[in-house]
Amino acid sequence: MNKMLAPGATIGILGGGQLGRMLSVAASRLGFKCHIFEPGAAPPAGHVAEKVVTAAYEDEAALRAFAEGVDVITYEFENIPTSALDLLESLRPIRPNRKALAVSQDRLVEKAFLNDLGLRTAPFAAVDDEIDLEEAIAEIGCPAILKTRRFGYDGKGQARLKSPEDAAQALADMAGAPSILEGFVEFSAEISVIAARGVSGEVACFDPGENVHKSGILHTTTVPARIPEALRTDAVLIAARILNALDYVGVMGVELFVSKAGLVVNEIAPRVHNSGHWTQAGCTVDQFEQHIRAVAGWPLGDGARYADVEMLNLIGADVEQLPELAKQPRTQIHLYGKAEAKPGRKMGHVNRVL
Amino acid sequence: MNKMLAPGATIGILGGGQLGRMLSVAASRLGFKCHIFEPGAAPPAGHVAEKVVTAAYEDEAALRAFAEGVDVITYEFENIPTSALDLLESLRPIRPNRKALAVSQDRLVEKAFLNDLGLRTAPFAAVDDEIDLEEAIAEIGCPAILKTRRFGYDGKGQARLKSPEDAAQALADMAGAPSILEGFVEFSAEISVIAARGVSGEVACFDPGENVHKSGILHTTTVPARIPEALRTDAVLIAARILNALDYVGVMGVELFVSKAGLVVNEIAPRVHNSGHWTQAGCTVDQFEQHIRAVAGWPLGDGARYADVEMLNLIGADVEQLPELAKQPRTQIHLYGKAEAKPGRKMGHVNRVL
């Protein structure tokens, strides 16, 4: 399947959150239909998809029917059970491929992979028990951060160690899950590169954005990032090296720290990424359409940036600012259709053209 | 219902074509769900809507259930039977209102309405029979064009009269439908203003675009239109006068001829309009979102143009150019999800950022 998927074809998306929702909308622009597979009821992506399958990842019959109803499968989050992927992959192509998922599902594997590519990461060590943690602290020092190797996002499954005395509590917070201790990187800024790779191996990157986090959740991304031109080039080269090494097809979010020693890779996400939402207001083709183009075997689109943009996340009660936001000029609102505004929940974002 | 419709609410759209499809996508950005009412099977809008009702406009039970499932009703085309509107309006607000529909459904009523507002139109006369037509030709002269008063679009229901000898054939082409003879307007360009009016009466217009037709169907719209600044202002004032006179809520397409005597109103369409598709590539808020904002009682969005754009319609077999188009820089593709590329059928469009 190296040729262009024809309009009218159906793309299967694993996961029905806001990323799936915006992917489905982008797919419609290219004439595709989307089917969403999501265990949770009434997923945001379901409002703009041809079909929603509500089933568990353990439901083999549902997985099979889903796969048989689509032409290609992609995903909006990385924590998909291996057994589900095995079954789906036997029926339809999955893009990005399994290797990208395997690497990004496990922080330890991810960091080792990045180091093997010659890329800088924070210092790290595997931690499975008290002894590992003691040794890791001795090696890496404090402050440091203990994280579960798998299933963490938006600051969940993490514990900070200001000093070695915090070790016991941090380990308890992991609740026995295999973990990784990461040293802190001194950085002047955090940037993201949203990179895409097509089936023919061509790579295209959106202009790096500068991220600001609040309580472990992305707060704003601003383009252009305030970094020297040389680092902009470095960022793109790092992203390309990662994508090529994985024989990746689709969009990936690459988070980087700007340190005195150069760029340090913080994290990769094998999917469209919150820090790429600004592309909806600043580019002819946004990250969602770029991902669909790649997954569908189309040439990558033109993601050149033609505006300065600030993306601001609306978290929890932030969404109550809506009446004010709706009046503001140069402001593009994106809401995710979630019923309840819980604390820490991503309810939407706005793109401000600067 | 003068306050903002809250995200999570449902908007009902009468008609499931490409305009309904792009309205539904825009509604999703603001957190709304859409239900589509469409007599035809498998409508394009259905791929990106929460629900599709497939039923005739004569099906009262279906209309009632549709209305009861939504918070406000809008439409993507103007030829909706009066009986259906009567029933729907008794249950939910319809925006834009009935007056706009009544005026635009009938070319004769529309032209009289525009003249009453002091706006120029082509010379016209009602034609119901041979005698009317003879008198109309005597008054207006030839060349002229005979059109059915109702149900015409994209050049359908029209017959050109090069000379009075064409009268009999032209009248036969109308198949007994009440008609209108329109004189030709000598014009140097045709432009469109996509105008919006909110529930509070505020008006916002997108920058006028310049239209080129081919075989009676819109071929390209280019912004900016190559017209003097004074005409740009005139165009906006004309659109505002029409919207205010109708107490209009929503987006309207106003087609204007640029003549030596000034601007002449060709046609109004009480809905989003093909000549406004360029706004998807050149504005923070496009015509579809602007319409949804108005219909939902939100403040109008910022439609300032920040790029020069050419919109090119993909009609029928034009869509076969897709592999080439997909490779082109600065090109945004929009396909409508229609299964078959019949001659004259609008299959999609591209927005080229110039």
XYZ file of C-alpha atoms in Angstrom:
708
model
C 0.000 0.000 0.000
C 2.548 2.571 -1.110
C 0.160 4.467 -3.323
C -2.217 7.236 -2.280
C -5.284 6.066 -0.431
C -8.194 7.290 -2.567
C -10.758 9.751 -1.209
C -13.781 7.840 0.036
C -11.570 5.387 1.915
C -11.923 4.953 5.657
C -9.279 5.615 8.282
C -9.525 3.852 11.628
C -8.415 5.835 14.663
C -7.621 4.179 17.977
C -8.715 6.583 20.685
C -11.592 9.051 20.640
C -10.240 12.091 22.489
C -9.597 15.565 21.151
C -6.675 14.431 19.010
C -8.874 11.817 17.339
C -11.549 14.479 16.921
C -9.242 16.885 15.138
C -7.721 14.074 13.067
C -11.189 13.059 11.929
C -12.005 16.614 10.874
C -8.721 16.847 8.952
C -9.433 13.509 7.276
C -12.807 14.817 6.097
C -11.060 17.677 4.300
C -9.225 15.093 2.224
C -12.428 13.176 1.490
C -11.858 10.360 3.987
C -14.276 8.859 6.467
C -13.145 7.937 9.971
C -14.100 5.155 12.335
C -13.178 5.629 15.979
C -12.331 2.783 18.374
C -12.684 3.919 21.975
C -13.483 2.058 25.185
C -15.001 5.138 26.865
C -18.574 6.212 26.168
C -19.476 9.281 24.069
C -15.952 10.177 22.947
C -15.289 13.705 21.606
C -14.175 12.292 18.249
C -17.551 10.621 17.835
C -19.271 13.940 17.065
C -17.343 14.236 13.803
C -16.779 10.641 12.723
C -18.789 8.361 10.476
C -18.742 5.588 13.074
C -17.748 5.000 16.682
C -16.990 1.551 18.066
C -17.391 1.506 21.843
C -15.495 -1.550 23.033
C -12.582 -2.628 25.187
C -9.155 -3.306 23.697
C -9.650 -6.873 24.898
C -12.769 -7.345 22.749
C -11.365 -9.324 19.839
C -14.589 -9.456 17.865
C -14.966 -5.674 18.072
C -11.334 -5.126 17.108
C -11.707 -7.454 14.142
C -14.900 -5.779 12.907
C -13.294 -2.352 13.344
C -10.217 -3.344 11.342
C -12.277 -4.946 8.597
C -14.277 -1.739 8.212
C -11.270 0.494 7.560
C -8.404 0.770 5.063
C -5.613 1.849 7.391
C -5.306 2.262 11.165
C -3.696 5.067 13.135
C -3.896 6.150 16.764
C -4.135 9.230 18.905
C -2.433 7.862 21.998
C 0.371 5.419 22.618
C -0.815 3.140 25.397
C -2.584 0.535 23.310
C -2.312 -3.052 24.582
C 0.050 -5.257 22.584
C -2.555 -7.968 22.086
C -4.902 -5.486 20.397
C -2.109 -4.253 18.134
C -1.180 -7.821 17.200
C -4.708 -8.570 16.080
C -5.222 -5.268 14.250
C -1.882 -5.485 12.475
C -2.773 -8.915 11.118
C -5.719 -7.315 9.312
C -4.727 -3.792 8.279
C -1.597 -1.621 8.161
C -0.966 0.383 11.336
C 0.719 3.741 10.839
C 2.918 4.882 12.534
C 4.395 1.398 12.933
C 4.745 -0.820 16.006
C 8.379 0.090 16.562
C 7.478 3.732 17.237
C 4.872 2.599 19.744
C 7.179 0.127 21.456
C 9.837 2.793 21.888
C 7.554 5.543 23.120
C 5.442 3.366 25.401
C 8.401 2.835 27.711
C 10.464 5.771 28.987
C 13.489 3.559 29.571
C 13.443 2.050 26.086
C 12.835 5.516 24.625
C 15.833 7.113 26.336
C 18.112 4.200 25.422
C 16.924 4.422 21.811
C 17.638 8.157 21.708
C 21.101 7.742 23.223
C 21.852 4.987 20.700
C 21.066 7.517 17.951
C 23.685 9.811 19.458
C 21.071 12.179 20.863
C 21.278 13.784 24.300
C 18.716 12.953 26.974
C 18.493 13.673 30.697
C 20.646 11.246 32.727
C 18.513 8.255 33.682
C 18.516 4.886 35.397
C 16.029 2.031 35.671
C 14.408 1.700 39.089
C 12.547 -1.420 40.127
C 13.176 -1.350 43.854
C 14.779 0.493 46.785
C 18.267 -0.647 45.935
C 17.994 0.500 42.318
C 16.695 3.847 43.500
C 19.518 4.312 46.000
C 22.097 3.541 43.312
C 20.316 5.774 40.807
C 20.292 8.700 43.246
C 23.979 8.157 43.926
C 24.662 8.275 40.176
C 22.279 11.021 39.056
C 21.965 13.124 42.188
C 19.045 15.247 43.338
C 16.853 16.964 42.423
C 15.559 14.206 40.197
C 12.249 12.812 39.122
C 10.957 9.273 39.439
C 8.517 8.225 36.730
C 6.710 5.028 35.848
C 8.202 3.589 32.674
C 4.765 3.262 31.108
C 1.315 4.907 31.063
C 2.362 8.357 32.252
C 1.129 11.598 30.704
C 0.466 15.190 31.715
C 2.550 14.821 34.879
C 0.756 11.676 36.057
C 2.822 8.782 37.466
C 5.633 11.103 38.515
C 7.243 12.029 41.829
C 9.888 14.672 42.421
C 12.871 14.036 44.676
C 14.260 17.251 46.096
C 16.682 15.237 48.208
C 17.478 11.541 48.853
C 15.053 11.681 51.831
C 12.149 11.795 49.358
C 13.115 8.380 47.959
C 10.768 6.193 50.011
C 7.692 8.319 49.325
C 8.520 8.599 45.619
C 8.922 4.848 45.324
C 5.623 4.337 47.148
C 3.960 6.698 44.642
C 4.995 4.372 41.805
C 2.912 1.620 43.438
C 5.318 -1.107 42.389
C 5.369 -0.145 38.699
C 8.731 -0.462 36.884
C 10.179 3.039 36.959
C 12.949 5.295 35.785
C 14.834 8.000 37.658
C 15.596 11.011 35.530
C 18.009 13.786 36.400
C 16.965 17.376 35.815
C 18.264 19.176 32.784
C 19.097 22.837 33.238
C 17.336 24.482 30.355
C 16.552 27.983 29.207
C 13.518 26.906 27.204
C 11.496 23.894 26.159
C 10.669 23.629 22.492
C 8.719 21.158 20.358
C 9.235 20.073 16.820
C 6.198 18.607 15.109
C 7.758 16.420 12.474
C 6.182 14.353 9.731
C 7.465 11.565 7.542
C 5.678 10.206 4.507
C 5.586 6.679 3.106
C 8.302 7.583 0.618
C 10.593 8.658 3.444
C 10.332 12.406 2.903
C 10.447 14.446 6.125
C 8.819 17.816 6.801
C 8.896 19.712 10.082
C 6.760 22.540 11.329
C 8.626 25.497 12.776
C 9.652 24.721 16.402
C 7.330 26.135 19.062
C 8.286 27.232 22.556
C 6.369 25.543 25.374
C 5.430 26.727 28.828
C 4.024 24.188 31.279
C 1.859 24.769 34.342
C 1.401 22.026 36.966
C 2.931 19.487 34.596
C 0.464 20.259 31.783
C 1.230 22.233 28.649
C 0.011 25.800 29.117
C 1.152 27.672 26.002
C 3.095 27.037 22.827
C 4.398 30.084 20.983
C 5.856 30.284 17.483
C 8.417 31.307 16.569
C 10.403 29.923 19.513
C 12.945 32.440 20.768
C 16.003 30.390 19.848
C 18.987 30.989 17.582
C 18.656 29.911 13.957
C 21.298 27.218 14.420
C 19.221 25.511 17.099
C 16.187 25.625 14.840
C 18.160 23.615 12.315
C 19.468 21.267 15.011
C 15.935 20.618 16.214
C 14.785 19.653 12.749
C 17.798 17.400 12.192
C 17.224 15.625 15.508
C 13.573 15.022 14.644
C 14.502 13.705 11.207
C 17.047 11.337 12.707
C 14.412 9.895 15.044
C 11.784 9.507 12.315
C 14.197 7.869 9.900
C 15.525 5.482 12.539
C 11.976 4.309 13.219
C 10.990 4.162 9.530
C 8.175 6.319 10.819
C 5.039 7.265 8.876
C 2.931 10.054 10.344
C 3.371 13.034 12.639
C 5.507 12.895 15.780
C 5.884 15.413 18.574
C 9.485 15.810 19.746
C 9.994 17.788 22.959
C 13.439 19.286 23.412
C 15.193 21.193 26.166
C 17.413 24.091 25.161
C 20.487 23.648 27.394
C 23.949 25.187 27.418
C 25.308 21.973 25.897
C 22.747 22.121 23.079
C 19.411 20.437 22.559
C 18.386 17.596 24.872
C 15.491 15.325 23.887
C 12.896 15.277 26.636
C 10.219 13.065 25.159
C 8.809 11.820 21.879
C 5.137 11.191 21.169
C 4.284 9.040 18.132
C 1.200 11.072 17.237
C -0.086 14.559 16.732
C 0.801 16.633 19.750
C -0.726 19.379 21.855
C 2.268 21.592 21.143
C 1.380 21.427 17.432
C -2.149 22.806 17.740
C -0.887 26.256 16.700
C -0.524 24.901 13.144
C -4.319 25.206 12.774
C -3.948 28.987 12.705
C -0.551 29.468 11.138
C -0.164 27.029 8.234
C -1.921 26.017 5.023
C -1.815 22.383 6.175
C -2.016 21.724 9.928
C -0.468 18.858 11.919
C -3.692 16.844 11.827
C -3.964 16.934 8.056
C -0.222 16.302 7.764
C -0.652 13.133 9.829
C -3.601 11.969 7.728
C -1.678 12.696 4.520
C 1.244 10.574 5.733
C -0.926 7.746 7.002
C -2.885 7.746 3.722
C 0.278 7.580 1.642
C -0.182 11.082 0.240
C 2.669 13.511 -0.330
C 3.233 15.652 2.761
C 1.513 19.036 2.648
C 2.995 22.486 2.881
C 3.409 23.285 6.567
C 5.327 26.532 6.118
C 4.396 28.974 8.869
C 2.907 32.277 7.706
C 1.895 33.786 11.049
C 3.177 34.157 14.586
C 0.845 32.252 16.883
C 0.337 31.603 20.575
C -1.598 28.463 21.474
C -3.179 28.592 24.918
C -4.669 25.451 26.465
C -8.032 25.686 28.209
C -7.689 23.391 31.209
C -10.634 22.607 33.488
C -12.368 25.798 34.559
C -10.359 27.880 32.035
C -13.195 27.131 29.649
C -15.417 29.445 31.669
C -13.535 32.323 30.011
C -15.347 31.431 26.796
C -17.665 34.477 26.641
C -14.609 36.738 26.858
C -12.506 34.679 24.456
C -15.300 34.643 21.885
C -15.106 38.440 21.644
C -11.355 38.676 21.171
C -9.884 39.531 17.791
C -7.307 37.292 16.081
C -8.492 34.425 18.262
C -9.419 30.986 17.000
C -11.324 28.836 19.471
C -11.211 25.044 19.542
C -13.407 23.181 22.010
C -13.335 19.423 22.385
C -16.959 18.635 23.143
C -16.269 17.240 26.617
C -19.283 17.301 28.881
C -17.648 18.090 32.200
C -14.806 20.505 33.027
C -12.818 18.542 35.595
C -9.617 20.005 37.078
C -6.638 19.217 34.852
C -8.858 18.154 31.962
C -8.054 19.577 28.547
C -11.315 21.205 27.441
C -10.053 23.128 24.429
C -7.457 25.587 23.247
C -7.245 28.917 21.523
C -4.829 29.958 18.814
C -3.997 33.640 18.912
C -2.511 35.105 15.773
C 0.063 37.568 17.086
C -32.606 32.869 23.037
C -30.405 35.950 22.815
C -27.601 34.530 24.890
C -24.736 32.358 23.692
C -25.647 28.771 22.989
C -23.402 26.752 25.309
C -20.858 24.274 23.956
C -22.351 20.803 24.025
C -25.571 22.059 22.431
C -26.762 20.629 19.137
C -27.276 22.513 15.896
C -29.673 21.124 13.320
C -28.712 21.620 9.688
C -31.231 21.240 6.863
C -29.316 19.787 3.923
C -26.375 17.405 3.942
C -24.193 18.609 1.085
C -20.705 20.073 1.208
C -21.876 23.273 2.864
C -23.535 21.287 5.652
C -20.368 19.204 5.908
C -18.132 22.226 6.395
C -20.655 23.857 8.751
C -20.636 20.718 10.888
C -16.851 20.730 11.078
C -16.857 24.414 12.056
C -19.501 23.738 14.701
C -17.304 21.032 16.206
C -14.521 23.580 16.711
C -16.879 25.539 18.941
C -17.893 22.436 20.882
C -21.252 21.898 19.187
C -22.761 18.703 17.849
C -24.663 18.699 14.564
C -27.659 16.747 13.342
C -28.234 16.694 9.590
C -31.673 16.451 7.949
C -31.346 15.294 4.355
C -33.697 13.404 2.053
C -30.843 11.912 -0.010
C -28.934 8.845 1.161
C -25.345 8.999 2.480
C -24.964 12.781 2.474
C -21.419 14.256 2.604
C -22.220 16.043 5.883
C -23.030 12.715 7.500
C -19.349 11.750 7.696
C -18.708 14.510 10.222
C -21.994 14.852 12.089
C -23.228 13.238 15.259
C -26.481 12.191 13.609
C -28.072 12.063 10.176
C -31.833 11.934 9.653
C -32.657 10.522 6.226
C -36.230 11.578 5.514
C -38.342 13.614 3.134
C -39.327 17.207 3.931
C -42.908 15.921 3.913
C -42.233 13.471 6.756
C -43.735 15.341 9.709
C -42.744 12.776 12.320
C -39.107 12.886 11.169
C -39.101 16.681 11.084
C -40.571 16.812 14.583
C -38.041 14.350 16.005
C -35.213 16.217 14.295
C -36.322 19.565 15.722
C -36.796 18.133 19.193
C -33.236 16.767 19.140
C -31.580 20.115 18.430
C -31.320 23.569 20.021
C -31.397 25.727 16.921
C -31.925 25.046 13.233
C -30.054 26.423 10.239
C -29.826 25.395 6.600
C -27.337 25.017 3.814
C -29.709 25.630 0.902
C -32.745 27.785 0.362
C -35.306 25.567 -1.338
C -36.938 24.091 1.728
C -40.707 23.504 1.483
C -42.808 26.005 3.410
C -44.755 23.281 5.215
C -41.522 21.863 6.648
C -40.387 25.310 7.781
C -43.773 25.958 9.426
C -43.505 22.800 11.481
C -39.833 23.265 12.392
C -40.314 26.896 13.341
C -43.084 25.949 15.758
C -40.558 23.862 17.680
C -37.152 25.567 17.435
C -35.700 28.863 16.233
C -34.649 28.878 12.583
C -31.679 31.068 11.740
C -31.445 32.870 9.340
C -35.151 33.692 9.587
C -38.037 32.876 7.247
C -38.038 36.317 5.663
C -34.554 35.771 4.249
C -35.677 32.465 2.814
C -38.891 33.853 1.370
C -36.992 36.636 -0.369
C -34.202 34.499 -1.761
C -36.374 31.563 -2.803
C -38.021 33.691 -5.488
C -35.939 35.704 -7.965
C -38.784 38.121 -8.582
C -39.408 38.821 -4.899
C -35.649 39.128 -4.356
C -35.132 41.722 -7.083
C -38.147 43.752 -5.942
C -36.856 43.627 -2.356
C -33.422 44.848 -3.454
C -34.877 47.695 -5.540
C -37.061 48.712 -2.602
C -33.871 49.056 -0.559
C -32.551 51.449 -3.202
C -30.100 48.896 -4.571
C -29.413 48.384 -8.276
C -30.304 45.098 -9.958
C -30.441 43.975 -13.574
C -33.656 45.125 -15.263
C -36.286 42.419 -14.840
C -39.910 41.510 -15.508
C -42.186 38.684 -14.395
C -42.985 36.149 -17.119
C -45.817 33.693 -16.797
C -46.769 33.291 -20.452
C -46.019 34.265 -24.028
C -47.635 37.666 -23.743
C -45.622 38.524 -20.612
C -42.459 37.430 -22.358
C -43.188 39.517 -25.454
C -43.781 42.588 -23.305
C -40.711 41.872 -21.200
C -38.508 41.597 -24.289
C -39.931 44.856 -25.595
C -39.059 46.534 -22.301
C -35.709 44.938 -21.485
C -34.399 44.070 -24.921
C -32.060 41.272 -25.923
C -29.758 39.664 -25.054
C -31.595 38.654 -21.917
C -31.980 35.600 -19.782
C -35.157 33.803 -18.791
C -35.004 32.061 -15.409
C -37.474 30.142 -13.281
C -38.410 32.238 -10.287
C -37.662 29.349 -7.932
C -35.389 26.293 -7.582
C -32.589 27.406 -9.884
C -28.905 27.107 -9.047
C -25.573 26.686 -10.839
C -27.108 27.762 -14.149
C -30.016 25.312 -13.990
C -33.516 26.505 -14.963
C -32.109 29.220 -17.226
C -32.353 29.986 -20.960
C -30.511 32.706 -22.831
C -32.259 34.843 -25.426
C -29.834 36.246 -27.969
C -32.745 37.701 -29.922
C -36.555 37.778 -29.672
C -36.642 34.705 -31.945
C -35.371 32.603 -29.032
C -38.459 33.434 -26.978
C -40.535 30.332 -27.772
C -37.727 27.878 -26.995
C -36.763 29.716 -23.815
C -40.333 29.664 -22.590
C -40.582 25.957 -23.385
C -37.401 25.390 -21.319
C -39.170 26.833 -18.280
C -41.749 24.021 -18.557
C -44.574 26.219 -17.349
C -42.796 27.416 -14.183
C -43.355 31.053 -13.180
C -40.328 32.876 -14.556
C -38.477 36.143 -14.721
C -36.726 37.802 -17.639
C -33.520 39.517 -16.671
C -31.588 41.962 -18.816
C -27.828 41.592 -19.040
C -25.657 43.907 -17.015
C -22.448 45.062 -18.646
C -19.856 44.410 -16.017
C -16.098 44.453 -15.724
C -16.033 41.957 -12.854
C -18.244 39.911 -10.583
C -17.461 40.090 -6.901
C -18.940 38.478 -3.777
C -19.247 39.804 -0.296
C -19.628 37.171 2.395
C -21.427 39.079 5.115
C -22.432 38.027 8.617
C -24.847 39.481 11.119
C -25.065 38.424 14.751
C -28.096 38.235 17.034
C -27.194 41.641 18.497
C -27.303 43.187 15.024
C -23.550 43.595 14.543
C -22.385 43.100 10.962
C -19.004 41.827 9.781
C -17.963 41.261 6.185
C -15.134 39.281 4.719
C -13.051 41.065 2.132
C -14.816 40.944 -1.276
C -13.611 38.201 -3.609
C -13.568 38.295 -7.397
C -15.431 35.472 -9.128
C -14.913 33.789 -12.462
C -17.606 31.427 -13.719
C -17.325 28.625 -16.260
C -20.443 27.095 -17.839
C -22.629 28.849 -15.273
C -20.738 27.375 -12.303
C -18.295 29.237 -10.085
C -14.765 28.415 -11.242
C -12.488 30.606 -9.098
C -12.762 33.245 -6.395
C -9.702 35.398 -5.818
C -9.006 37.789 -2.954
C -8.340 40.609 -2.986
C -10.742 41.527 -5.793
C -9.148 43.926 -8.251
C -11.514 46.818 -7.541
C -11.024 50.372 -6.261
C -11.136 50.882 -2.509
C -14.340 52.926 -2.795
C -16.167 49.969 -4.345
C -14.912 47.716 -1.579
C -16.638 50.019 0.892
C -19.774 50.214 -1.272
C -19.949 46.426 -1.410
C -19.833 46.159 2.362
C -22.461 48.874 2.819
C -24.794 47.159 0.348
C -24.429 43.837 2.148
C -25.071 45.478 5.513
C -28.195 47.176 4.186
C -29.587 43.835 2.998
C -28.774 42.021 6.252
C -30.263 44.749 8.417
C -33.423 44.963 6.307
C -33.986 41.239 6.806
C -33.064 41.277 10.509
C -30.739 38.546 9.351
C -28.749 36.219 11.614
C -26.011 34.197 9.952
C -23.793 34.395 6.895
C -25.080 35.547 3.514
C -23.417 35.486 0.129
C -24.036 38.656 -1.898
C -22.996 38.538 -5.553
C -22.378 41.891 -7.181
C -21.544 43.074 -10.695
C -19.005 45.851 -11.055
C -20.564 48.090 -13.714
C -19.816 51.591 -14.957
C -22.789 52.874 -12.982
C -21.485 51.256 -9.792
C -22.297 47.966 -8.079
C -25.325 45.963 -9.201
C -26.677 43.192 -6.994
C -26.828 39.939 -8.964
C -28.049 37.498 -6.358
C -28.189 36.888 -2.644
C -27.879 33.489 -0.960
C -29.050 33.202 2.662
C -26.294 30.798 3.629
C -22.589 30.182 3.441
C -21.493 30.483 -0.154
C -19.056 28.827 -2.535
C -17.386 32.190 -3.152
C -16.510 32.334 0.569
C -14.548 29.082 0.703
C -11.282 31.031 0.438
C -11.835 32.177 4.045
C -10.674 28.707 5.176
C -7.141 29.595 4.129
C -7.009 33.329 4.673
C -8.749 34.152 7.968
C -8.605 33.229 11.642
C -12.360 32.503 11.548
C -13.810 31.203 8.258
C -17.314 31.730 6.835
C -18.549 28.418 8.225
C -17.541 29.210 11.775
C -18.829 32.755 11.354
C -22.235 31.344 10.406
C -22.258 28.950 13.356
C -21.219 31.756 15.714
C -24.112 33.921 14.507
C -26.655 31.115 14.592
C -25.507 30.150 18.102
C -25.816 33.706 19.369
C -22.067 34.128 19.812
C -20.206 37.331 19.022
C -18.998 37.318 15.420
C -15.404 36.191 14.999
C -12.465 38.019 13.489
C -12.647 37.495 9.733
C -9.842 39.885 8.825
C -7.974 38.591 5.798
C -4.260 37.948 6.303
C -3.391 36.281 3.012
C -4.106 36.562 -0.696
C -5.983 33.450 -1.768
C -7.329 31.863 -4.918
C -10.134 29.346 -4.454
C -10.490 26.909 -7.342
C -13.530 24.645 -7.582
C -13.017 20.997 -8.504
C -15.963 20.187 -10.755
C -16.626 16.657 -11.991
C -13.480 15.156 -13.479
C -11.328 18.029 -12.153
C -10.930 15.888 -9.059
C -8.742 13.521 -11.083
C -5.993 16.169 -10.750
C -5.729 15.188 -7.086
C -2.329 13.440 -7.251
C -0.842 16.615 -8.770
C -2.685 18.987 -6.440
C -1.562 17.031 -3.395
C 2.065 17.807 -4.258
C 1.640 21.537 -4.739
C 2.940 23.994 -2.150
C 0.656 26.600 -0.543
C -2.321 24.477 -1.508
C -5.117 23.473 0.831
C -7.341 20.684 -0.458
C -11.001 20.254 0.499
C -12.872 17.233 -0.790
C -16.560 16.693 -0.138
C -16.726 12.924 0.219
C -18.996 12.432 -2.806
C -18.828 8.951 -4.237
C -19.178 9.706 -7.941
C -17.652 12.516 -10.019
C -20.530 13.422 -12.350
C -20.125 16.273 -14.873
C -20.974 19.612 -13.258
C -20.867 18.140 -9.760
C -18.911 20.061 -7.130
C -16.441 17.473 -5.805
C -14.172 19.758 -3.803
C -12.087 22.886 -3.972
C -8.557 24.024 -3.337
C -7.446 27.203 -1.643
C -4.133 28.470 -2.938
C -2.317 30.944 -0.749
C -0.797 33.375 -3.242
